[in-house]
Amino acid sequence: MTDMLSPGATIGILGGGQLGRMLSVAASRLGFRTHIYEPSANPPAGHVADQVTTAAYDDLTALRAFAASVDVVTYEFENIPAEALDALDAIRPIRPNRRALAVSQDRILEKDFLTGLGLTVAPYAAVQTLDDLHAAITRIGTPAILKTTRLGYDGKGQARLRSPEDATTAHASMMGAPSVLEGFIDFSHEVSVIAARGLDGSVACYDPGENVHKDGILSTTTVPSRLSPSQRTDAVLLAARILNALDYVGVMGVELFVTRQGLIVNEIAPRVHNSGHWTQNGCAVDQFEQHIRAVAGWPLGDGSRHADVVMENLIGDDVLRVPAIARERNAALHLYGKAEARPGRKMGHVNRITRGIA
Ligand code: AMP
């Protein structure tokens, strides 16, 4: 593998949140240096990186200097402006590639892409005006969810419609942003596949985890998930199909609804994913190392699961429980170094090993 970066090379990471922080730790374990690019001051990833650039995503001079100082560029979030990417990829490779970013930045492009691969998504329709929304409701029905097409995360930019009468309020809450109406899926549970693809085209998927959300934010991920062997195979194969179609390099999170009719793809995230944090204590090579291996052109590592794990997110005041959690056996704490615990803010997580597998 001639494209393998050698230890000592520098991985550039766009975004300095907890995902960038855990990517940095994984990179440094493999002997790489990291350089974080982040607009806000004192980012969690900055505490564990070799270098930090504090600059905005429209600062082309800073972006070019950042790109010139690294060997490869990766990212921990998908909402990077296209102009920033233009400046970067003229200088260094961006992995995962631009197409993966473009597809996941726009819910309609994403659903069109997934449908084109023969995968099932919720019924959907693009909405701009209130008339569009009425037409979409006539076609899709209620209950339904209206979501902004771009820039949504953790349930933000979403409005639920219980009946057609909710249309006006839901439309107003989008504040004029292009949006998409999605039929409400009556799922029995939610799972996600954390999948990786290397520069050589090899694919490795972690065991699917079962996710529980509270207020639109991931609360817990449990492995093993409640999936039959054939559902597990379907989940892994569909994730691989997505990665191959995008010529993807890196780790991706694929969120799925489990229904009686089969698996429905909710969304894809072209990065390491909160629902993959359990891999830190359940696998020899976790999702963060796997991502660094992939973007550095290394062979993918062994992601097979050696324990049953429940990952619990510590959100806002949940961090007050840290002293008690620190006393628990078989509980691995991962804290993000954020000073202030605001409601809804991800402060850390705990992986509880519920059973070791020989
Ligand atoms: P999202 O930001 O699109 O991942 O949505 C956050 C959460 O809202 C999901 O994980 C689901 O729990 C729920 N949700 C989103 N879209 C739908 C849908 N079409 N049907 C049912 N639940 C949904």
mmCIF file of C-alpha atoms and ligand atoms in Angstrom:
data_model
loop_
_atom_site.group_PDB
_atom_site.id
_atom_site.type_symbol
_atom_site.label_atom_id
_atom_site.label_comp_id
_atom_site.label_asym_id
_atom_site.label_seq_id
_atom_site.Cartn_x
_atom_site.Cartn_y
_atom_site.Cartn_z
ATOM 1 C CA MET A 1 0.000 0.000 0.000
ATOM 2 C CA THR A 2 2.026 2.927 -1.285
ATOM 3 C CA ASP A 3 -0.540 5.484 -0.129
ATOM 4 C CA MET A 4 -0.120 4.619 3.564
ATOM 5 C CA LEU A 5 0.751 7.675 5.625
ATOM 6 C CA SER A 6 3.686 7.041 7.935
ATOM 7 C CA PRO A 7 3.543 7.710 11.664
ATOM 8 C CA GLY A 8 4.619 11.308 12.142
ATOM 9 C CA ALA A 9 2.342 12.498 9.334
ATOM 10 C CA THR A 10 -0.344 15.037 10.231
ATOM 11 C CA ILE A 11 -4.093 14.450 10.049
ATOM 12 C CA GLY A 12 -6.094 17.660 9.640
ATOM 13 C CA ILE A 13 -9.526 17.577 11.288
ATOM 14 C CA LEU A 14 -12.264 20.091 10.531
ATOM 15 C CA GLY A 15 -14.273 20.629 13.709
ATOM 16 C CA GLY A 16 -13.058 20.577 17.282
ATOM 17 C CA GLY A 17 -15.915 18.947 19.201
ATOM 18 C CA GLN A 18 -15.877 15.627 21.035
ATOM 19 C CA LEU A 19 -15.678 13.599 17.824
ATOM 20 C CA GLY A 20 -12.595 15.549 16.752
ATOM 21 C CA ARG A 21 -11.189 15.040 20.225
ATOM 22 C CA MET A 22 -11.611 11.254 20.130
ATOM 23 C CA LEU A 23 -10.259 11.144 16.558
ATOM 24 C CA SER A 24 -7.200 13.053 17.764
ATOM 25 C CA VAL A 25 -6.579 10.617 20.599
ATOM 26 C CA ALA A 26 -6.861 7.675 18.198
ATOM 27 C CA ALA A 27 -4.539 9.361 15.696
ATOM 28 C CA SER A 28 -1.921 10.043 18.315
ATOM 29 C CA ARG A 29 -2.035 6.391 19.463
ATOM 30 C CA LEU A 30 -0.980 5.482 15.926
ATOM 31 C CA GLY A 31 1.852 8.003 16.048
ATOM 32 C CA PHE A 32 0.181 10.689 13.932
ATOM 33 C CA ARG A 33 0.057 14.372 14.658
ATOM 34 C CA THR A 34 -3.251 16.229 14.462
ATOM 35 C CA HIS A 35 -4.211 19.742 13.492
ATOM 36 C CA ILE A 36 -7.733 20.931 14.387
ATOM 37 C CA TYR A 37 -9.559 23.661 12.466
ATOM 38 C CA GLU A 38 -12.372 25.170 14.512
ATOM 39 C CA PRO A 39 -14.047 28.587 14.533
ATOM 40 C CA SER A 40 -14.823 28.719 18.277
ATOM 41 C CA ALA A 41 -12.245 29.191 20.996
ATOM 42 C CA ASN A 42 -11.053 26.448 23.366
ATOM 43 C CA PRO A 43 -12.570 23.459 21.514
ATOM 44 C CA PRO A 44 -12.631 20.039 23.263
ATOM 45 C CA ALA A 45 -10.375 18.580 20.552
ATOM 46 C CA GLY A 46 -7.820 21.349 21.052
ATOM 47 C CA HIS A 47 -6.840 19.906 24.452
ATOM 48 C CA VAL A 48 -5.470 16.753 22.848
ATOM 49 C CA ALA A 49 -4.257 17.979 19.429
ATOM 50 C CA ASP A 50 -0.795 19.050 18.300
ATOM 51 C CA GLN A 51 -2.030 22.220 16.674
ATOM 52 C CA VAL A 52 -5.238 24.258 16.526
ATOM 53 C CA THR A 53 -6.288 26.885 14.012
ATOM 54 C CA THR A 54 -9.040 29.151 15.319
ATOM 55 C CA ALA A 55 -10.636 30.641 12.212
ATOM 56 C CA ALA A 56 -13.958 30.805 10.394
ATOM 57 C CA TYR A 57 -14.967 28.551 7.488
ATOM 58 C CA ASP A 58 -14.933 31.546 5.146
ATOM 59 C CA ASP A 59 -11.339 32.468 5.989
ATOM 60 C CA LEU A 60 -9.738 31.108 2.834
ATOM 61 C CA THR A 61 -6.239 32.185 3.844
ATOM 62 C CA ALA A 62 -6.468 30.265 7.122
ATOM 63 C CA LEU A 63 -7.991 27.255 5.338
ATOM 64 C CA ARG A 64 -5.157 27.166 2.783
ATOM 65 C CA ALA A 65 -2.492 27.447 5.481
ATOM 66 C CA PHE A 66 -4.224 24.638 7.407
ATOM 67 C CA ALA A 67 -4.344 22.391 4.320
ATOM 68 C CA ALA A 68 -0.684 23.047 3.539
ATOM 69 C CA SER A 69 0.283 22.008 7.092
ATOM 70 C CA VAL A 70 -1.393 18.564 6.974
ATOM 71 C CA ASP A 71 -1.133 15.382 4.884
ATOM 72 C CA VAL A 72 -4.848 14.609 4.643
ATOM 73 C CA VAL A 73 -8.018 16.448 5.636
ATOM 74 C CA THR A 74 -10.928 14.794 7.399
ATOM 75 C CA TYR A 75 -13.865 16.173 9.393
ATOM 76 C CA GLU A 76 -16.069 15.496 12.374
ATOM 77 C CA PHE A 77 -19.242 17.173 11.098
ATOM 78 C CA GLU A 78 -20.904 17.404 7.724
ATOM 79 C CA ASN A 79 -22.007 21.014 7.436
ATOM 80 C CA ILE A 80 -18.818 22.413 5.961
ATOM 81 C CA PRO A 81 -19.436 25.127 3.349
ATOM 82 C CA ALA A 82 -18.618 24.175 -0.244
ATOM 83 C CA GLU A 83 -16.213 27.131 -0.712
ATOM 84 C CA ALA A 84 -14.150 25.929 2.246
ATOM 85 C CA LEU A 85 -13.940 22.481 0.673
ATOM 86 C CA ASP A 86 -12.894 23.996 -2.681
ATOM 87 C CA ALA A 87 -9.998 25.783 -0.975
ATOM 88 C CA LEU A 88 -8.919 22.646 0.871
ATOM 89 C CA ASP A 89 -9.147 20.016 -1.828
ATOM 90 C CA ALA A 90 -7.033 22.077 -4.207
ATOM 91 C CA ILE A 91 -4.197 21.408 -1.749
ATOM 92 C CA ARG A 92 -4.795 18.085 0.050
ATOM 93 C CA PRO A 93 -7.113 15.099 -0.300
ATOM 94 C CA ILE A 94 -10.362 15.299 1.679
ATOM 95 C CA ARG A 95 -11.523 11.953 3.056
ATOM 96 C CA PRO A 96 -14.383 11.002 3.059
ATOM 97 C CA ASN A 97 -14.849 12.623 -0.339
ATOM 98 C CA ARG A 98 -16.937 15.647 -1.370
ATOM 99 C CA ARG A 99 -19.752 13.594 -2.858
ATOM 100 C CA ALA A 100 -20.399 11.874 0.466
ATOM 101 C CA LEU A 101 -20.554 15.281 2.116
ATOM 102 C CA ALA A 102 -22.834 16.783 -0.528
ATOM 103 C CA VAL A 103 -25.253 13.845 -0.309
ATOM 104 C CA SER A 104 -25.480 13.915 3.471
ATOM 105 C CA GLN A 105 -25.739 17.716 3.716
ATOM 106 C CA ASP A 106 -29.081 17.733 1.937
ATOM 107 C CA ARG A 107 -31.893 15.445 3.075
ATOM 108 C CA ILE A 108 -33.514 15.399 -0.379
ATOM 109 C CA LEU A 109 -30.282 14.579 -2.240
ATOM 110 C CA GLU A 110 -29.668 11.912 0.405
ATOM 111 C CA LYS A 111 -33.068 10.288 -0.006
ATOM 112 C CA ASP A 112 -32.843 10.446 -3.808
ATOM 113 C CA PHE A 113 -29.411 8.797 -3.630
ATOM 114 C CA LEU A 114 -30.558 6.046 -1.251
ATOM 115 C CA THR A 115 -33.687 5.360 -3.279
ATOM 116 C CA GLY A 116 -31.538 5.178 -6.411
ATOM 117 C CA LEU A 117 -29.567 2.392 -4.738
ATOM 118 C CA GLY A 118 -32.778 0.436 -4.265
ATOM 119 C CA LEU A 119 -32.918 1.131 -0.513
ATOM 120 C CA THR A 120 -36.099 2.064 1.335
ATOM 121 C CA VAL A 121 -36.530 5.473 2.970
ATOM 122 C CA ALA A 122 -39.606 7.127 4.540
ATOM 123 C CA PRO A 123 -42.053 8.571 1.980
ATOM 124 C CA TYR A 124 -40.854 12.140 1.361
ATOM 125 C CA ALA A 125 -41.631 15.329 -0.514
ATOM 126 C CA ALA A 126 -39.754 18.609 -0.899
ATOM 127 C CA VAL A 127 -41.536 21.584 0.681
ATOM 128 C CA GLN A 128 -40.921 25.302 0.263
ATOM 129 C CA THR A 129 -44.328 26.993 0.476
ATOM 130 C CA LEU A 130 -47.369 26.282 2.623
ATOM 131 C CA ASP A 131 -49.130 25.104 -0.556
ATOM 132 C CA ASP A 132 -46.311 22.601 -1.133
ATOM 133 C CA LEU A 133 -46.841 21.350 2.415
ATOM 134 C CA HIS A 134 -50.589 20.876 1.903
ATOM 135 C CA ALA A 135 -49.890 18.969 -1.324
ATOM 136 C CA ALA A 136 -47.273 16.848 0.435
ATOM 137 C CA ILE A 137 -49.707 16.034 3.257
ATOM 138 C CA THR A 138 -52.328 14.969 0.711
ATOM 139 C CA ARG A 139 -49.808 12.558 -0.801
ATOM 140 C CA ILE A 140 -48.007 11.321 2.324
ATOM 141 C CA GLY A 141 -50.646 11.753 5.043
ATOM 142 C CA THR A 142 -50.161 12.335 8.762
ATOM 143 C CA PRO A 143 -48.597 11.753 11.190
ATOM 144 C CA ALA A 144 -45.501 13.139 9.502
ATOM 145 C CA ILE A 145 -42.354 15.105 10.284
ATOM 146 C CA LEU A 146 -41.249 18.286 8.572
ATOM 147 C CA LYS A 147 -37.459 18.716 8.601
ATOM 148 C CA THR A 148 -35.200 21.430 7.247
ATOM 149 C CA THR A 149 -33.414 20.076 4.189
ATOM 150 C CA ARG A 150 -30.030 21.239 5.455
ATOM 151 C CA LEU A 151 -28.280 21.909 8.757
ATOM 152 C CA GLY A 152 -30.462 19.779 11.041
ATOM 153 C CA TYR A 153 -28.984 17.679 13.846
ATOM 154 C CA ASP A 154 -30.102 16.100 17.129
ATOM 155 C CA GLY A 155 -33.758 16.627 16.245
ATOM 156 C CA LYS A 156 -33.261 20.378 15.648
ATOM 157 C CA GLY A 157 -35.066 21.968 12.698
ATOM 158 C CA GLN A 158 -37.913 19.425 12.932
ATOM 159 C CA ALA A 159 -41.659 19.761 13.498
ATOM 160 C CA ARG A 160 -44.101 16.909 14.001
ATOM 161 C CA LEU A 161 -47.512 17.015 12.353
ATOM 162 C CA ARG A 162 -50.153 14.951 14.115
ATOM 163 C CA SER A 163 -52.868 16.061 11.716
ATOM 164 C CA PRO A 164 -53.182 18.314 8.622
ATOM 165 C CA GLU A 165 -54.240 21.146 10.973
ATOM 166 C CA ASP A 166 -50.634 21.342 12.211
ATOM 167 C CA ALA A 167 -49.442 22.430 8.749
ATOM 168 C CA THR A 168 -49.387 26.201 9.315
ATOM 169 C CA THR A 169 -47.477 26.022 12.614
ATOM 170 C CA ALA A 170 -45.024 23.448 11.264
ATOM 171 C CA HIS A 171 -44.389 25.471 8.118
ATOM 172 C CA ALA A 172 -43.835 28.676 10.148
ATOM 173 C CA SER A 173 -41.296 26.893 12.372
ATOM 174 C CA MET A 174 -39.064 26.236 9.339
ATOM 175 C CA MET A 175 -38.627 30.047 9.083
ATOM 176 C CA GLY A 176 -38.616 29.961 5.287
ATOM 177 C CA ALA A 177 -35.903 27.270 5.041
ATOM 178 C CA PRO A 178 -36.374 24.628 2.324
ATOM 179 C CA SER A 179 -37.671 21.509 4.002
ATOM 180 C CA VAL A 180 -38.807 17.956 3.448
ATOM 181 C CA LEU A 181 -41.960 16.267 4.701
ATOM 182 C CA GLU A 182 -41.372 12.699 5.825
ATOM 183 C CA GLY A 183 -44.048 10.148 6.550
ATOM 184 C CA PHE A 184 -43.902 8.994 10.167
ATOM 185 C CA ILE A 185 -42.424 5.507 10.347
ATOM 186 C CA ASP A 186 -44.031 3.159 12.836
ATOM 187 C CA PHE A 187 -40.770 1.453 13.804
ATOM 188 C CA SER A 188 -40.317 -1.158 16.509
ATOM 189 C CA HIS A 189 -36.794 0.090 17.244
ATOM 190 C CA GLU A 190 -33.900 2.038 15.797
ATOM 191 C CA VAL A 191 -30.469 0.622 14.984
ATOM 192 C CA SER A 192 -27.365 1.945 13.308
ATOM 193 C CA VAL A 193 -24.500 0.405 11.437
ATOM 194 C CA ILE A 194 -21.076 1.934 11.862
ATOM 195 C CA ALA A 195 -19.343 1.001 8.642
ATOM 196 C CA ALA A 196 -15.841 1.662 7.385
ATOM 197 C CA ARG A 197 -14.259 1.527 3.949
ATOM 198 C CA GLY A 198 -10.536 1.652 3.311
ATOM 199 C CA LEU A 199 -8.603 3.296 0.505
ATOM 200 C CA ASP A 200 -8.200 -0.192 -0.995
ATOM 201 C CA GLY A 201 -12.002 -0.608 -1.166
ATOM 202 C CA SER A 202 -12.276 -3.111 1.662
ATOM 203 C CA VAL A 203 -15.315 -2.720 3.913
ATOM 204 C CA ALA A 204 -15.683 -3.573 7.602
ATOM 205 C CA CYS A 205 -18.892 -3.056 9.583
ATOM 206 C CA TYR A 206 -19.354 -3.107 13.330
ATOM 207 C CA ASP A 207 -22.166 -5.103 14.839
ATOM 208 C CA PRO A 208 -25.324 -2.933 14.559
ATOM 209 C CA GLY A 209 -26.228 -1.110 17.787
ATOM 210 C CA GLU A 210 -29.738 -0.392 19.045
ATOM 211 C CA ASN A 211 -30.410 3.277 19.716
ATOM 212 C CA VAL A 212 -32.855 5.018 22.032
ATOM 213 C CA HIS A 213 -33.382 8.758 21.575
ATOM 214 C CA LYS A 214 -34.776 11.211 24.127
ATOM 215 C CA ASP A 215 -35.982 14.605 22.915
ATOM 216 C CA GLY A 216 -34.387 13.897 19.523
ATOM 217 C CA ILE A 217 -30.935 13.275 21.089
ATOM 218 C CA LEU A 218 -29.292 9.856 21.300
ATOM 219 C CA SER A 219 -29.597 8.555 24.854
ATOM 220 C CA THR A 220 -28.300 4.966 24.739
ATOM 221 C CA THR A 221 -26.817 2.477 22.295
ATOM 222 C CA THR A 222 -26.972 -1.221 23.170
ATOM 223 C CA VAL A 223 -25.070 -4.079 21.565
ATOM 224 C CA PRO A 224 -26.130 -6.638 20.658
ATOM 225 C CA SER A 225 -29.260 -5.105 19.139
ATOM 226 C CA ARG A 226 -32.555 -6.889 18.719
ATOM 227 C CA LEU A 227 -32.075 -8.016 15.119
ATOM 228 C CA SER A 228 -32.528 -11.447 13.623
ATOM 229 C CA PRO A 229 -29.462 -12.906 11.875
ATOM 230 C CA SER A 230 -30.983 -12.071 8.482
ATOM 231 C CA GLN A 231 -31.821 -8.489 9.523
ATOM 232 C CA ARG A 232 -28.241 -8.087 10.758
ATOM 233 C CA THR A 233 -26.933 -9.307 7.410
ATOM 234 C CA ASP A 234 -29.309 -6.970 5.547
ATOM 235 C CA ALA A 235 -28.185 -4.019 7.662
ATOM 236 C CA VAL A 236 -24.508 -4.669 7.035
ATOM 237 C CA LEU A 237 -24.979 -5.312 3.318
ATOM 238 C CA LEU A 238 -26.985 -2.152 2.773
ATOM 239 C CA ALA A 239 -24.339 -0.094 4.583
ATOM 240 C CA ALA A 240 -21.655 -1.635 2.371
ATOM 241 C CA ARG A 241 -23.707 -0.814 -0.717
ATOM 242 C CA ILE A 242 -23.854 2.869 0.351
ATOM 243 C CA LEU A 243 -20.101 3.044 0.993
ATOM 244 C CA ASN A 244 -19.210 1.394 -2.300
ATOM 245 C CA ALA A 245 -21.565 3.623 -4.290
ATOM 246 C CA LEU A 246 -19.880 6.717 -2.836
ATOM 247 C CA ASP A 247 -16.336 5.334 -3.276
ATOM 248 C CA TYR A 248 -16.168 6.208 0.394
ATOM 249 C CA VAL A 249 -13.040 6.286 2.549
ATOM 250 C CA GLY A 250 -13.554 6.481 6.315
ATOM 251 C CA VAL A 251 -16.234 5.629 8.855
ATOM 252 C CA MET A 252 -19.921 6.285 8.248
ATOM 253 C CA GLY A 253 -22.959 6.031 10.537
ATOM 254 C CA VAL A 254 -26.066 4.587 8.873
ATOM 255 C CA GLU A 255 -29.238 5.050 10.952
ATOM 256 C CA LEU A 256 -32.041 2.575 10.345
ATOM 257 C CA PHE A 257 -35.637 2.100 11.438
ATOM 258 C CA VAL A 258 -36.626 -1.527 12.037
ATOM 259 C CA THR A 259 -40.156 -2.213 10.825
ATOM 260 C CA ARG A 260 -42.222 -5.278 9.993
ATOM 261 C CA GLN A 261 -41.741 -4.416 6.309
ATOM 262 C CA GLY A 262 -37.948 -4.414 6.686
ATOM 263 C CA LEU A 263 -35.184 -1.905 7.300
ATOM 264 C CA ILE A 264 -35.763 1.737 6.398
ATOM 265 C CA VAL A 265 -32.814 4.123 6.137
ATOM 266 C CA ASN A 266 -33.339 7.249 8.253
ATOM 267 C CA GLU A 267 -30.101 9.063 7.503
ATOM 268 C CA ILE A 268 -26.398 8.673 6.877
ATOM 269 C CA ALA A 269 -23.587 10.594 8.551
ATOM 270 C CA PRO A 270 -20.226 10.705 6.720
ATOM 271 C CA ARG A 271 -18.163 10.592 9.908
ATOM 272 C CA VAL A 272 -17.660 8.809 13.169
ATOM 273 C CA HIS A 273 -20.988 8.631 14.958
ATOM 274 C CA ASN A 274 -22.298 8.937 18.501
ATOM 275 C CA SER A 275 -23.952 5.525 18.176
ATOM 276 C CA GLY A 276 -20.498 4.019 17.534
ATOM 277 C CA HIS A 277 -18.961 5.111 20.837
ATOM 278 C CA TRP A 278 -19.546 1.645 22.313
ATOM 279 C CA THR A 279 -16.767 0.339 20.039
ATOM 280 C CA GLN A 280 -14.195 2.072 22.295
ATOM 281 C CA ASN A 281 -14.723 -0.624 24.902
ATOM 282 C CA GLY A 282 -16.301 -3.399 22.841
ATOM 283 C CA CYS A 283 -13.764 -3.900 20.036
ATOM 284 C CA ALA A 284 -10.019 -4.183 19.551
ATOM 285 C CA VAL A 285 -10.084 -1.328 17.033
ATOM 286 C CA ASP A 286 -12.733 1.321 17.728
ATOM 287 C CA GLN A 287 -14.514 3.561 15.218
ATOM 288 C CA PHE A 288 -12.083 6.433 15.808
ATOM 289 C CA GLU A 289 -8.978 4.379 15.072
ATOM 290 C CA GLN A 290 -10.804 2.757 12.158
ATOM 291 C CA HIS A 291 -11.535 6.176 10.662
ATOM 292 C CA ILE A 292 -7.949 7.334 11.104
ATOM 293 C CA ARG A 293 -6.679 4.079 9.577
ATOM 294 C CA ALA A 294 -8.963 4.546 6.569
ATOM 295 C CA VAL A 295 -8.150 8.191 5.874
ATOM 296 C CA ALA A 296 -4.432 7.482 6.388
ATOM 297 C CA GLY A 297 -4.575 4.679 3.794
ATOM 298 C CA TRP A 298 -3.914 1.950 6.356
ATOM 299 C CA PRO A 299 -5.564 -1.463 6.299
ATOM 300 C CA LEU A 300 -8.800 -1.501 8.295
ATOM 301 C CA GLY A 301 -8.529 -2.975 11.777
ATOM 302 C CA ASP A 302 -10.432 -5.778 13.471
ATOM 303 C CA GLY A 303 -13.834 -4.415 14.480
ATOM 304 C CA SER A 304 -15.299 -7.643 15.775
ATOM 305 C CA ARG A 305 -17.141 -7.269 19.072
ATOM 306 C CA HIS A 306 -15.646 -8.842 22.191
ATOM 307 C CA ALA A 307 -18.216 -7.622 24.746
ATOM 308 C CA ASP A 308 -21.842 -6.694 25.215
ATOM 309 C CA VAL A 309 -21.962 -2.957 25.865
ATOM 310 C CA VAL A 310 -24.504 -0.283 26.771
ATOM 311 C CA MET A 311 -23.352 3.227 25.904
ATOM 312 C CA GLU A 312 -25.116 6.019 27.801
ATOM 313 C CA ASN A 313 -24.687 9.646 26.749
ATOM 314 C CA LEU A 314 -24.089 12.093 29.587
ATOM 315 C CA ILE A 315 -26.102 15.125 28.569
ATOM 316 C CA GLY A 316 -26.230 18.422 30.487
ATOM 317 C CA ASP A 317 -26.577 17.787 34.229
ATOM 318 C CA ASP A 318 -26.000 14.045 33.743
ATOM 319 C CA VAL A 319 -22.322 14.871 34.392
ATOM 320 C CA LEU A 320 -23.222 15.454 38.044
ATOM 321 C CA ARG A 321 -23.428 11.646 38.253
ATOM 322 C CA VAL A 322 -19.776 11.253 37.237
ATOM 323 C CA PRO A 323 -18.474 10.681 40.806
ATOM 324 C CA ALA A 324 -20.962 7.800 41.230
ATOM 325 C CA ILE A 325 -20.263 6.373 37.761
ATOM 326 C CA ALA A 326 -16.539 6.512 38.484
ATOM 327 C CA ARG A 327 -17.145 4.057 41.325
ATOM 328 C CA GLU A 328 -19.012 1.560 39.107
ATOM 329 C CA ARG A 329 -17.258 -1.601 37.976
ATOM 330 C CA ASN A 330 -17.106 -2.385 34.259
ATOM 331 C CA ALA A 331 -17.941 1.216 33.371
ATOM 332 C CA ALA A 332 -15.570 3.172 31.114
ATOM 333 C CA LEU A 333 -16.015 6.945 31.305
ATOM 334 C CA HIS A 334 -15.245 9.225 28.393
ATOM 335 C CA LEU A 335 -15.511 12.926 29.233
ATOM 336 C CA TYR A 336 -15.132 15.696 26.686
ATOM 337 C CA GLY A 337 -13.513 18.443 28.786
ATOM 338 C CA LYS A 338 -16.396 20.899 28.301
ATOM 339 C CA ALA A 339 -16.471 23.489 31.078
ATOM 340 C CA GLU A 340 -20.162 24.333 31.116
ATOM 341 C CA ALA A 341 -23.009 21.767 31.318
ATOM 342 C CA ARG A 342 -25.841 23.345 29.350
ATOM 343 C CA PRO A 343 -29.152 21.464 28.811
ATOM 344 C CA GLY A 344 -28.920 19.224 25.743
ATOM 345 C CA ARG A 345 -25.110 19.546 25.590
ATOM 346 C CA LYS A 346 -23.184 16.291 25.193
ATOM 347 C CA MET A 347 -20.675 16.297 28.062
ATOM 348 C CA GLY A 348 -19.405 12.729 27.887
ATOM 349 C CA HIS A 349 -20.533 9.133 27.752
ATOM 350 C CA VAL A 350 -20.115 5.926 29.673
ATOM 351 C CA ASN A 351 -19.655 2.465 28.171
ATOM 352 C CA ARG A 352 -20.895 -0.229 30.516
ATOM 353 C CA ILE A 353 -19.615 -3.708 29.744
ATOM 354 C CA THR A 354 -22.552 -5.969 30.466
ATOM 355 C CA ARG A 355 -20.880 -9.202 29.351
ATOM 356 C CA GLY A 356 -17.469 -10.151 28.073
ATOM 357 C CA ILE A 357 -17.268 -12.542 25.119
ATOM 358 C CA ALA A 358 -14.347 -14.938 25.119
HETATM 359 P P1 AMP B 1 -33.098 12.689 12.574
HETATM 360 O O1 AMP B 1 -32.463 13.979 13.031
HETATM 361 O O2 AMP B 1 -33.692 12.776 11.231
HETATM 362 O O3 AMP B 1 -32.166 11.515 12.739
HETATM 363 O O4 AMP B 1 -34.292 12.414 13.602
HETATM 364 C C1 AMP B 1 -34.067 12.222 14.995
HETATM 365 C C2 AMP B 1 -34.983 11.146 15.531
HETATM 366 O O5 AMP B 1 -36.370 11.490 15.293
HETATM 367 C C3 AMP B 1 -34.834 9.783 14.869
HETATM 368 O O6 AMP B 1 -33.745 9.070 15.370
HETATM 369 C C4 AMP B 1 -36.177 9.150 15.175
HETATM 370 O O7 AMP B 1 -36.239 8.727 16.530
HETATM 371 C C5 AMP B 1 -37.123 10.304 14.978
HETATM 372 N N1 AMP B 1 -37.557 10.365 13.576
HETATM 373 C C6 AMP B 1 -36.971 11.050 12.569
HETATM 374 N N2 AMP B 1 -37.602 10.854 11.395
HETATM 375 C C7 AMP B 1 -38.614 10.009 11.631
HETATM 376 C C8 AMP B 1 -39.643 9.409 10.820
HETATM 377 N N3 AMP B 1 -39.769 9.670 9.510
HETATM 378 N N4 AMP B 1 -40.517 8.555 11.433
HETATM 379 C C9 AMP B 1 -40.426 8.299 12.758
HETATM 380 N N5 AMP B 1 -39.491 8.844 13.579
HETATM 381 C C10 AMP B 1 -38.603 9.683 13.044
#
